[in-house]
Amino acid sequence: MAAHFDRRLRKAAVTTTVAALAVAALSASQAPDVTADGNGRQTTADNVPTSDTPSTESATGNSPYYTDLPPLNSPSPAPTTGTPTSPGSPEAGIPATVLDAYKKAEAELRRAKPGCNLPWQLLAAIGKVESGQARGGRVDAGGTTIGRIIGPQLDGNGFALIKDTDNGVYDGNSSYDNAVGPMQFIPSTWAWAGRDGNGDGKEDPNNVYDAALAAGHYLCRYDWNLSDQADLDRAILSYNNSQDYLNTVLSWLEHYRRGTHEIPDGTGSLPVGRSDDTDAGAGPPRGRTGPSTPPKAPGATPGPSKPPTSGESTSPGGPSTKPPKDPEPPTSTPTPVPTPTDTVHHLENAGTTGLTATAGDTFAKKISARAETKAGDAVGKVRIRFTVLGDTDAAFTGGDKFAAVTTDASGTAEAPALVAGEQTGEFTVRATVIGRTLPGLDYKATVTERVADTLTRTTETEPTCTPGGEFADPVVVKATLKGAVADKVAVTAMLIKSDADPTENDKGPYFKDADGKAVRTLTGRKTDAKGVLELPKLYADDAEGTYILRLTTPGGGTLDVTLTVAKEAGTTPEPSTDPSETPSTGPSETPSTGPSETPATEPSTGPEA
């Protein structure tokens, strides 16, 4: 595939055909969930593709991008007092959660594909031109954008024609595809490139952790070494096949490599110019004081040359109407002052123990972590993310699996209250430092079953049944805990042999399963909101007798219900009309008043003497 891509580049180098870029516009500067104008066009004359790569083979569908360039001055922040909004170049500030996503993606790619040498600054550069760093960091604690970033439909009307590939799952469009998320993936690319970067079990292009990790894998999908300029250029062009796009990304990459600083989520600035604007390049982009012509970043691959225009001198040393080149960056830049986040060495448990709660209840204790330097000193004003991990439906108040909290002066961050779900068992809450790749701090939590200490019947009538019949009324019980209703409590019902032998009986009354087979133990039944449980209908086999139905709950609730199987009182067999079935009534069965009543062996008393 790499060789095929090189051949395309060579083919493009010898042809001067100007191809219209297939675009999938961003809506980064618009309101949440608003699709960009479908009439946007790629009209900038300099946006000439450097290969004939189809738009469907790029990550973004060759979507439009922000053309603003970084300022000429060094982005190194000025000395700070530790606040995340310290002075310095505003364009060098990256929202904390977005920055954290880039750094975590770099760490993962260093492990998974060490030969790629992916720098997180490259992800930041692409994220800047694709979405303005997720619209200035408008993301929640889990990294999901607040409102989706969706481009116009790729219906061939001035854009590429890419018919729907995701049934509208990601872009809400079941007719055509749109670019989606902070890294602007088209759904057909996300289908194979998508990754789960935040460990929530989902691959969401609208989540900056997922999108950043996916972009990293996308850029490293071939045997490219991104520390090599030629491979770096190829990787960027494969993301969006435009020479100007390459130059813009390389400019931001170089800018971020000189230094960046963390800013609060939602406070980042949004770019203005976009590559499909009809007046793109008409004036200096925001943040620049130099000429409007984008400078080639150091090491950038030259794009197709343009013939000189009328009046433009091409002779060495002669007059020229070309804008002057930007000055070379200074040979040395001031050493940035570490931010509080930079000084954190590890996280410590700030006293959280005994994380246990009954299903559905709120944990009595909140989780807290302390940020410390290597020497053990507290670090304030550091953002800590708490993440619920594992197979559990537990969550923080409000139903979120993530929470971001800033440490106080004592270096402590306390997570919101944790609410247990209905799923019992153990799970983990992990605390991590936003903006660093330090090891996380894990807290084990346990959810136990709901309990009841008392079970009572709602009626006093003892259930009875004839052999081979069915009990007329179901058994209904109510569960309570210390006198209060115990809802959603599991009840086990078992027909036992006796008090002395509480094992399952093998005869007498029984329930029926879904296949109609006899079962004498029921589990998984739970009381309703009023603490009431109605058991299924009971049936009887031919064995007469008295039986025990024992019901138990976690927490000690126990109730024995007596079941009686007997023939109805006073019933006699129906007379038969078949003479052969009529029982014989011999002398011994028929009472007689004759002499035969006196036993033959009884002695005669005779007349009295």
mmCIF file of N, CA and C in Angstrom, residues 142-263:
data_model
loop_
_atom_site.group_PDB
_atom_site.id
_atom_site.type_symbol
_atom_site.label_atom_id
_atom_site.label_comp_id
_atom_site.label_asym_id
_atom_site.label_seq_id
_atom_site.Cartn_x
_atom_site.Cartn_y
_atom_site.Cartn_z
ATOM 1 N N GLY A 142 -15.394 12.860 30.481
ATOM 2 C CA GLY A 142 -14.956 11.648 29.797
ATOM 3 C C GLY A 142 -14.340 11.908 28.446
ATOM 4 N N GLY A 143 -14.315 13.180 28.013
ATOM 5 C CA GLY A 143 -13.703 13.525 26.745
ATOM 6 C C GLY A 143 -14.655 13.559 25.569
ATOM 7 N N THR A 144 -15.950 13.401 25.798
ATOM 8 C CA THR A 144 -16.925 13.435 24.710
ATOM 9 C C THR A 144 -17.346 14.878 24.446
ATOM 10 N N THR A 145 -17.389 15.257 23.184
ATOM 11 C CA THR A 145 -17.720 16.635 22.840
ATOM 12 C C THR A 145 -19.127 16.992 23.301
ATOM 13 N N ILE A 146 -19.280 18.214 23.752
ATOM 14 C CA ILE A 146 -20.589 18.720 24.162
ATOM 15 C C ILE A 146 -21.278 19.220 22.897
ATOM 16 N N GLY A 147 -22.077 18.378 22.307
ATOM 17 C CA GLY A 147 -22.630 18.632 20.983
ATOM 18 C C GLY A 147 -21.697 18.033 19.946
ATOM 19 N N ARG A 148 -22.260 17.387 18.971
ATOM 20 C CA ARG A 148 -21.433 16.720 17.960
ATOM 21 C C ARG A 148 -20.843 17.717 16.961
ATOM 22 N N ILE A 149 -19.680 17.371 16.441
ATOM 23 C CA ILE A 149 -19.025 18.165 15.402
ATOM 24 C C ILE A 149 -19.253 17.420 14.090
ATOM 25 N N ILE A 150 -20.149 17.936 13.272
ATOM 26 C CA ILE A 150 -20.588 17.248 12.059
ATOM 27 C C ILE A 150 -20.377 18.143 10.844
ATOM 28 N N GLY A 151 -19.853 17.595 9.782
ATOM 29 C CA GLY A 151 -19.699 18.320 8.533
ATOM 30 C C GLY A 151 -20.916 18.151 7.639
ATOM 31 N N PRO A 152 -20.933 18.834 6.477
ATOM 32 C CA PRO A 152 -22.077 18.717 5.562
ATOM 33 C C PRO A 152 -22.097 17.351 4.892
ATOM 34 N N GLN A 153 -23.249 16.986 4.377
ATOM 35 C CA GLN A 153 -23.350 15.687 3.725
ATOM 36 C C GLN A 153 -22.535 15.676 2.434
ATOM 37 N N LEU A 154 -21.856 14.581 2.201
ATOM 38 C CA LEU A 154 -21.006 14.432 1.019
ATOM 39 C C LEU A 154 -21.860 13.880 -0.111
ATOM 40 N N ASP A 155 -22.635 14.775 -0.715
ATOM 41 C CA ASP A 155 -23.607 14.365 -1.721
ATOM 42 C C ASP A 155 -23.157 14.676 -3.141
ATOM 43 N N GLY A 156 -21.879 15.066 -3.315
ATOM 44 C CA GLY A 156 -21.383 15.382 -4.642
ATOM 45 C C GLY A 156 -21.689 16.786 -5.092
ATOM 46 N N ASN A 157 -22.429 17.548 -4.295
ATOM 47 C CA ASN A 157 -22.787 18.918 -4.658
ATOM 48 C C ASN A 157 -21.690 19.865 -4.190
ATOM 49 N N GLY A 158 -20.583 19.880 -4.929
ATOM 50 C CA GLY A 158 -19.439 20.673 -4.536
ATOM 51 C C GLY A 158 -18.489 19.929 -3.625
ATOM 52 N N PHE A 159 -18.888 18.746 -3.180
ATOM 53 C CA PHE A 159 -18.063 17.910 -2.328
ATOM 54 C C PHE A 159 -17.931 16.539 -2.983
ATOM 55 N N ALA A 160 -17.186 15.661 -2.318
ATOM 56 C CA ALA A 160 -17.116 14.283 -2.795
ATOM 57 C C ALA A 160 -18.483 13.628 -2.656
ATOM 58 N N LEU A 161 -18.708 12.595 -3.437
ATOM 59 C CA LEU A 161 -19.933 11.811 -3.322
ATOM 60 C C LEU A 161 -19.613 10.546 -2.540
ATOM 61 N N ILE A 162 -20.032 10.535 -1.288
ATOM 62 C CA ILE A 162 -19.838 9.354 -0.437
ATOM 63 C C ILE A 162 -21.188 9.000 0.158
ATOM 64 N N LYS A 163 -21.803 7.971 -0.380
ATOM 65 C CA LYS A 163 -23.118 7.560 0.116
ATOM 66 C C LYS A 163 -22.988 6.930 1.499
ATOM 67 N N ASP A 164 -24.099 6.920 2.191
ATOM 68 C CA ASP A 164 -24.112 6.484 3.588
ATOM 69 C C ASP A 164 -23.464 5.122 3.774
ATOM 70 N N THR A 165 -22.605 5.020 4.786
ATOM 71 C CA THR A 165 -21.958 3.747 5.113
ATOM 72 C C THR A 165 -22.237 3.297 6.544
ATOM 73 N N ASP A 166 -22.881 4.147 7.352
ATOM 74 C CA ASP A 166 -23.068 3.813 8.769
ATOM 75 C C ASP A 166 -24.528 3.827 9.203
ATOM 76 N N ASN A 167 -25.450 3.922 8.220
ATOM 77 C CA ASN A 167 -26.875 3.965 8.573
ATOM 78 C C ASN A 167 -27.197 5.164 9.453
ATOM 79 N N GLY A 168 -26.369 6.187 9.357
ATOM 80 C CA GLY A 168 -26.607 7.397 10.140
ATOM 81 C C GLY A 168 -26.244 7.295 11.598
ATOM 82 N N VAL A 169 -25.544 6.217 11.991
ATOM 83 C CA VAL A 169 -25.230 6.012 13.409
ATOM 84 C C VAL A 169 -24.363 7.140 13.947
ATOM 85 N N TYR A 170 -23.326 7.530 13.225
ATOM 86 C CA TYR A 170 -22.390 8.538 13.714
ATOM 87 C C TYR A 170 -22.755 9.951 13.284
ATOM 88 N N ASP A 171 -23.234 10.089 12.045
ATOM 89 C CA ASP A 171 -23.462 11.435 11.511
ATOM 90 C C ASP A 171 -24.935 11.816 11.429
ATOM 91 N N GLY A 172 -25.853 10.901 11.789
ATOM 92 C CA GLY A 172 -27.269 11.206 11.750
ATOM 93 C C GLY A 172 -27.830 11.315 10.347
ATOM 94 N N ASN A 173 -27.090 10.844 9.351
ATOM 95 C CA ASN A 173 -27.504 10.956 7.956
ATOM 96 C C ASN A 173 -27.523 9.559 7.343
ATOM 97 N N SER A 174 -28.683 9.095 6.940
ATOM 98 C CA SER A 174 -28.815 7.757 6.369
ATOM 99 C C SER A 174 -28.765 7.772 4.846
ATOM 100 N N SER A 175 -28.466 8.917 4.253
ATOM 101 C CA SER A 175 -28.357 9.007 2.797
ATOM 102 C C SER A 175 -26.907 9.179 2.340
ATOM 103 N N TYR A 176 -26.189 10.082 3.020
ATOM 104 C CA TYR A 176 -24.793 10.349 2.667
ATOM 105 C C TYR A 176 -23.963 10.383 3.948
ATOM 106 N N ASP A 177 -22.635 10.263 3.773
ATOM 107 C CA ASP A 177 -21.740 10.359 4.920
ATOM 108 C C ASP A 177 -21.374 11.810 5.200
ATOM 109 N N ASN A 178 -21.023 12.073 6.454
ATOM 110 C CA ASN A 178 -20.499 13.364 6.906
ATOM 111 C C ASN A 178 -19.255 13.093 7.742
ATOM 112 N N ALA A 179 -18.335 14.036 7.791
ATOM 113 C CA ALA A 179 -17.189 13.925 8.691
ATOM 114 C C ALA A 179 -17.670 14.152 10.124
ATOM 115 N N VAL A 180 -17.059 13.446 11.071
ATOM 116 C CA VAL A 180 -17.582 13.424 12.435
ATOM 117 C C VAL A 180 -16.456 13.591 13.445
ATOM 118 N N GLY A 181 -16.728 14.359 14.500
ATOM 119 C CA GLY A 181 -15.891 14.382 15.689
ATOM 120 C C GLY A 181 -14.714 15.331 15.657
ATOM 121 N N PRO A 182 -13.969 15.388 16.765
ATOM 122 C CA PRO A 182 -12.862 16.337 16.890
ATOM 123 C C PRO A 182 -11.704 16.075 15.942
ATOM 124 N N MET A 183 -11.580 14.841 15.446
ATOM 125 C CA MET A 183 -10.532 14.545 14.470
ATOM 126 C C MET A 183 -11.125 14.318 13.081
ATOM 127 N N GLN A 184 -12.420 14.576 12.917
ATOM 128 C CA GLN A 184 -13.119 14.591 11.630
ATOM 129 C C GLN A 184 -12.925 13.338 10.783
ATOM 130 N N PHE A 185 -13.265 12.196 11.369
ATOM 131 C CA PHE A 185 -13.266 10.947 10.622
ATOM 132 C C PHE A 185 -14.569 10.811 9.842
ATOM 133 N N ILE A 186 -14.494 10.302 8.616
ATOM 134 C CA ILE A 186 -15.718 9.917 7.927
ATOM 135 C C ILE A 186 -16.086 8.518 8.426
ATOM 136 N N PRO A 187 -17.381 8.178 8.488
ATOM 137 C CA PRO A 187 -17.807 6.912 9.080
ATOM 138 C C PRO A 187 -17.156 5.677 8.459
ATOM 139 N N SER A 188 -16.930 5.693 7.140
ATOM 140 C CA SER A 188 -16.343 4.515 6.506
ATOM 141 C C SER A 188 -14.916 4.280 6.986
ATOM 142 N N THR A 189 -14.201 5.337 7.315
ATOM 143 C CA THR A 189 -12.857 5.175 7.873
ATOM 144 C C THR A 189 -12.934 4.776 9.344
ATOM 145 N N TRP A 190 -13.850 5.412 10.074
ATOM 146 C CA TRP A 190 -13.987 5.077 11.496
ATOM 147 C C TRP A 190 -14.356 3.606 11.691
ATOM 148 N N ALA A 191 -15.053 3.021 10.742
ATOM 149 C CA ALA A 191 -15.491 1.634 10.874
ATOM 150 C C ALA A 191 -14.320 0.693 11.129
ATOM 151 N N TRP A 192 -13.133 0.992 10.551
ATOM 152 C CA TRP A 192 -11.980 0.125 10.799
ATOM 153 C C TRP A 192 -10.895 0.793 11.626
ATOM 154 N N ALA A 193 -10.899 2.116 11.662
ATOM 155 C CA ALA A 193 -9.848 2.830 12.394
ATOM 156 C C ALA A 193 -10.248 3.160 13.820
ATOM 157 N N GLY A 194 -11.542 3.079 14.165
ATOM 158 C CA GLY A 194 -12.008 3.482 15.483
ATOM 159 C C GLY A 194 -11.332 2.723 16.616
ATOM 160 N N ARG A 195 -11.089 3.402 17.722
ATOM 161 C CA ARG A 195 -10.457 2.811 18.901
ATOM 162 C C ARG A 195 -11.183 3.276 20.165
ATOM 163 N N ASP A 196 -11.024 2.496 21.242
ATOM 164 C CA ASP A 196 -11.550 2.888 22.556
ATOM 165 C C ASP A 196 -10.387 3.456 23.353
ATOM 166 N N GLY A 197 -10.308 4.764 23.430
ATOM 167 C CA GLY A 197 -9.174 5.399 24.086
ATOM 168 C C GLY A 197 -9.378 5.705 25.553
ATOM 169 N N ASN A 198 -10.634 5.710 26.019
ATOM 170 C CA ASN A 198 -10.881 6.040 27.431
ATOM 171 C C ASN A 198 -11.368 4.859 28.246
ATOM 172 N N GLY A 199 -11.374 3.668 27.644
ATOM 173 C CA GLY A 199 -11.673 2.458 28.403
ATOM 174 C C GLY A 199 -13.111 2.287 28.819
ATOM 175 N N ASP A 200 -14.052 2.934 28.108
ATOM 176 C CA ASP A 200 -15.455 2.785 28.489
ATOM 177 C C ASP A 200 -16.159 1.700 27.680
ATOM 178 N N GLY A 201 -15.400 0.957 26.868
ATOM 179 C CA GLY A 201 -15.988 -0.138 26.104
ATOM 180 C C GLY A 201 -16.632 0.289 24.807
ATOM 181 N N LYS A 202 -16.535 1.575 24.449
ATOM 182 C CA LYS A 202 -17.139 2.073 23.219
ATOM 183 C C LYS A 202 -16.082 2.734 22.343
ATOM 184 N N GLU A 203 -16.338 2.734 21.037
ATOM 185 C CA GLU A 203 -15.478 3.443 20.082
ATOM 186 C C GLU A 203 -16.310 4.571 19.488
ATOM 187 N N ASP A 204 -16.109 5.762 20.020
ATOM 188 C CA ASP A 204 -16.970 6.902 19.692
ATOM 189 C C ASP A 204 -16.148 7.985 19.009
ATOM 190 N N PRO A 205 -16.419 8.309 17.740
ATOM 191 C CA PRO A 205 -15.654 9.355 17.061
ATOM 192 C C PRO A 205 -15.858 10.733 17.685
ATOM 193 N N ASN A 206 -16.899 10.900 18.500
ATOM 194 C CA ASN A 206 -17.147 12.177 19.171
ATOM 195 C C ASN A 206 -16.392 12.293 20.494
ATOM 196 N N ASN A 207 -15.650 11.246 20.873
ATOM 197 C CA ASN A 207 -14.866 11.283 22.100
ATOM 198 C C ASN A 207 -13.413 11.560 21.747
ATOM 199 N N VAL A 208 -12.816 12.556 22.387
ATOM 200 C CA VAL A 208 -11.471 12.980 22.001
ATOM 201 C C VAL A 208 -10.425 11.916 22.328
ATOM 202 N N TYR A 209 -10.642 11.111 23.366
ATOM 203 C CA TYR A 209 -9.705 10.021 23.665
ATOM 204 C C TYR A 209 -9.764 8.952 22.575
ATOM 205 N N ASP A 210 -10.987 8.574 22.200
ATOM 206 C CA ASP A 210 -11.142 7.574 21.149
ATOM 207 C C ASP A 210 -10.610 8.098 19.817
ATOM 208 N N ALA A 211 -10.954 9.351 19.491
ATOM 209 C CA ALA A 211 -10.560 9.919 18.197
ATOM 210 C C ALA A 211 -9.051 10.118 18.116
ATOM 211 N N ALA A 212 -8.428 10.567 19.207
ATOM 212 C CA ALA A 212 -6.976 10.783 19.194
ATOM 213 C C ALA A 212 -6.227 9.467 19.031
ATOM 214 N N LEU A 213 -6.677 8.429 19.750
ATOM 215 C CA LEU A 213 -6.021 7.126 19.618
ATOM 216 C C LEU A 213 -6.230 6.562 18.220
ATOM 217 N N ALA A 214 -7.429 6.731 17.680
ATOM 218 C CA ALA A 214 -7.693 6.266 16.318
ATOM 219 C C ALA A 214 -6.817 7.003 15.314
ATOM 220 N N ALA A 215 -6.669 8.318 15.489
ATOM 221 C CA ALA A 215 -5.822 9.098 14.588
ATOM 222 C C ALA A 215 -4.376 8.641 14.680
ATOM 223 N N GLY A 216 -3.920 8.324 15.897
ATOM 224 C CA GLY A 216 -2.558 7.830 16.057
ATOM 225 C C GLY A 216 -2.330 6.526 15.328
ATOM 226 N N HIS A 217 -3.267 5.595 15.484
ATOM 227 C CA HIS A 217 -3.148 4.311 14.776
ATOM 228 C C HIS A 217 -3.250 4.520 13.267
ATOM 229 N N TYR A 218 -4.094 5.446 12.850
ATOM 230 C CA TYR A 218 -4.227 5.725 11.422
ATOM 231 C C TYR A 218 -2.908 6.238 10.848
ATOM 232 N N LEU A 219 -2.269 7.167 11.526
ATOM 233 C CA LEU A 219 -1.011 7.732 11.059
ATOM 234 C C LEU A 219 0.129 6.721 11.114
ATOM 235 N N CYS A 220 -0.020 5.692 11.939
ATOM 236 C CA CYS A 220 1.031 4.680 12.087
ATOM 237 C C CYS A 220 0.656 3.362 11.419
ATOM 238 N N ARG A 221 -0.344 3.385 10.532
ATOM 239 C CA ARG A 221 -0.861 2.113 10.023
ATOM 240 C C ARG A 221 0.097 1.417 9.063
ATOM 241 N N TYR A 222 1.008 2.154 8.442
ATOM 242 C CA TYR A 222 2.032 1.527 7.606
ATOM 243 C C TYR A 222 3.345 1.527 8.387
ATOM 244 N N ASP A 223 4.395 1.067 7.763
ATOM 245 C CA ASP A 223 5.695 1.049 8.435
ATOM 246 C C ASP A 223 6.369 2.414 8.321
ATOM 247 N N TRP A 224 5.610 3.458 8.602
ATOM 248 C CA TRP A 224 6.158 4.805 8.545
ATOM 249 C C TRP A 224 6.836 5.137 9.866
ATOM 250 N N ASN A 225 7.973 5.829 9.746
ATOM 251 C CA ASN A 225 8.689 6.342 10.904
ATOM 252 C C ASN A 225 8.497 7.850 10.901
ATOM 253 N N LEU A 226 7.668 8.357 11.785
ATOM 254 C CA LEU A 226 7.291 9.762 11.744
ATOM 255 C C LEU A 226 8.397 10.703 12.199
ATOM 256 N N SER A 227 9.515 10.147 12.641
ATOM 257 C CA SER A 227 10.671 11.003 12.889
ATOM 258 C C SER A 227 11.423 11.282 11.597
ATOM 259 N N ASP A 228 11.059 10.592 10.522
ATOM 260 C CA ASP A 228 11.607 10.843 9.197
ATOM 261 C C ASP A 228 10.660 11.785 8.456
ATOM 262 N N GLN A 229 11.208 12.890 7.928
ATOM 263 C CA GLN A 229 10.353 13.912 7.340
ATOM 264 C C GLN A 229 9.513 13.387 6.190
ATOM 265 N N ALA A 230 10.093 12.545 5.340
ATOM 266 C CA ALA A 230 9.348 12.031 4.185
ATOM 267 C C ALA A 230 8.161 11.182 4.637
ATOM 268 N N ASP A 231 8.381 10.317 5.640
ATOM 269 C CA ASP A 231 7.279 9.498 6.156
ATOM 270 C C ASP A 231 6.251 10.354 6.877
ATOM 271 N N LEU A 232 6.715 11.377 7.583
ATOM 272 C CA LEU A 232 5.794 12.282 8.268
ATOM 273 C C LEU A 232 4.885 12.962 7.256
ATOM 274 N N ASP A 233 5.462 13.436 6.142
ATOM 275 C CA ASP A 233 4.664 14.083 5.105
ATOM 276 C C ASP A 233 3.633 13.122 4.537
ATOM 277 N N ARG A 234 4.061 11.885 4.271
ATOM 278 C CA ARG A 234 3.137 10.898 3.710
ATOM 279 C C ARG A 234 1.962 10.653 4.666
ATOM 280 N N ALA A 235 2.283 10.528 5.934
ATOM 281 C CA ALA A 235 1.236 10.245 6.917
ATOM 282 C C ALA A 235 0.222 11.383 6.978
ATOM 283 N N ILE A 236 0.711 12.625 6.994
ATOM 284 C CA ILE A 236 -0.199 13.771 7.068
ATOM 285 C C ILE A 236 -1.035 13.880 5.794
ATOM 286 N N LEU A 237 -0.415 13.674 4.651
ATOM 287 C CA LEU A 237 -1.164 13.742 3.385
ATOM 288 C C LEU A 237 -2.200 12.636 3.290
ATOM 289 N N SER A 238 -1.935 11.501 3.923
ATOM 290 C CA SER A 238 -2.935 10.432 3.902
ATOM 291 C C SER A 238 -4.142 10.782 4.762
ATOM 292 N N TYR A 239 -3.971 11.731 5.681
ATOM 293 C CA TYR A 239 -5.077 12.168 6.531
ATOM 294 C C TYR A 239 -5.977 13.143 5.782
ATOM 295 N N ASN A 240 -5.368 14.051 5.041
ATOM 296 C CA ASN A 240 -6.104 14.979 4.186
ATOM 297 C C ASN A 240 -5.167 15.347 3.047
ATOM 298 N N ASN A 241 -5.530 14.964 1.833
ATOM 299 C CA ASN A 241 -4.606 15.015 0.713
ATOM 300 C C ASN A 241 -4.547 16.403 0.077
ATOM 301 N N SER A 242 -3.886 17.338 0.767
ATOM 302 C CA SER A 242 -3.725 18.690 0.255
ATOM 303 C C SER A 242 -2.367 19.203 0.685
ATOM 304 N N GLN A 243 -1.653 19.830 -0.242
ATOM 305 C CA GLN A 243 -0.344 20.384 0.093
ATOM 306 C C GLN A 243 -0.467 21.486 1.132
ATOM 307 N N ASP A 244 -1.478 22.346 0.999
ATOM 308 C CA ASP A 244 -1.663 23.399 1.994
ATOM 309 C C ASP A 244 -2.010 22.812 3.356
ATOM 310 N N TYR A 245 -2.765 21.725 3.349
ATOM 311 C CA TYR A 245 -3.075 21.049 4.616
ATOM 312 C C TYR A 245 -1.779 20.570 5.256
ATOM 313 N N LEU A 246 -0.926 19.963 4.476
ATOM 314 C CA LEU A 246 0.369 19.498 4.990
ATOM 315 C C LEU A 246 1.148 20.657 5.600
ATOM 316 N N ASN A 247 1.244 21.766 4.874
ATOM 317 C CA ASN A 247 2.008 22.902 5.369
ATOM 318 C C ASN A 247 1.410 23.472 6.653
ATOM 319 N N THR A 248 0.084 23.521 6.707
ATOM 320 C CA THR A 248 -0.575 24.072 7.897
ATOM 321 C C THR A 248 -0.336 23.179 9.109
ATOM 322 N N VAL A 249 -0.496 21.879 8.929
ATOM 323 C CA VAL A 249 -0.271 20.948 10.041
ATOM 324 C C VAL A 249 1.172 21.012 10.510
ATOM 325 N N LEU A 250 2.117 21.057 9.570
ATOM 326 C CA LEU A 250 3.525 21.127 9.952
ATOM 327 C C LEU A 250 3.844 22.424 10.695
ATOM 328 N N SER A 251 3.176 23.509 10.341
ATOM 329 C CA SER A 251 3.392 24.764 11.052
ATOM 330 C C SER A 251 2.961 24.645 12.508
ATOM 331 N N TRP A 252 1.789 24.052 12.737
ATOM 332 C CA TRP A 252 1.319 23.876 14.114
ATOM 333 C C TRP A 252 2.157 22.848 14.860
ATOM 334 N N LEU A 253 2.617 21.832 14.169
ATOM 335 C CA LEU A 253 3.481 20.837 14.815
ATOM 336 C C LEU A 253 4.746 21.503 15.349
ATOM 337 N N GLU A 254 5.370 22.313 14.514
ATOM 338 C CA GLU A 254 6.583 23.012 14.947
ATOM 339 C C GLU A 254 6.268 23.971 16.096
ATOM 340 N N HIS A 255 5.127 24.640 16.027
ATOM 341 C CA HIS A 255 4.723 25.574 17.078
ATOM 342 C C HIS A 255 4.563 24.858 18.416
ATOM 343 N N TYR A 256 3.874 23.734 18.407
ATOM 344 C CA TYR A 256 3.636 23.002 19.654
ATOM 345 C C TYR A 256 4.918 22.371 20.182
ATOM 346 N N ARG A 257 5.829 22.026 19.292
ATOM 347 C CA ARG A 257 7.089 21.448 19.750
ATOM 348 C C ARG A 257 7.928 22.472 20.515
ATOM 349 N N ARG A 258 7.729 23.746 20.234
ATOM 350 C CA ARG A 258 8.486 24.779 20.938
ATOM 351 C C ARG A 258 7.970 24.988 22.365
ATOM 352 N N GLY A 259 6.784 24.507 22.648
ATOM 353 C CA GLY A 259 6.251 24.635 23.995
ATOM 354 C C GLY A 259 4.750 24.839 23.998
ATOM 355 N N THR A 260 4.078 24.232 24.951
ATOM 356 C CA THR A 260 2.635 24.390 25.112
ATOM 357 C C THR A 260 2.329 24.507 26.596
ATOM 358 N N HIS A 261 1.105 24.877 26.897
ATOM 359 C CA HIS A 261 0.665 24.868 28.285
ATOM 360 C C HIS A 261 -0.807 24.487 28.325
ATOM 361 N N GLU A 262 -1.192 23.982 29.463
ATOM 362 C CA GLU A 262 -2.564 23.500 29.660
ATOM 363 C C GLU A 262 -3.479 24.662 30.030
ATOM 364 N N ILE A 263 -4.673 24.666 29.451
ATOM 365 C CA ILE A 263 -5.698 25.642 29.819
ATOM 366 C C ILE A 263 -6.976 24.888 30.174
#
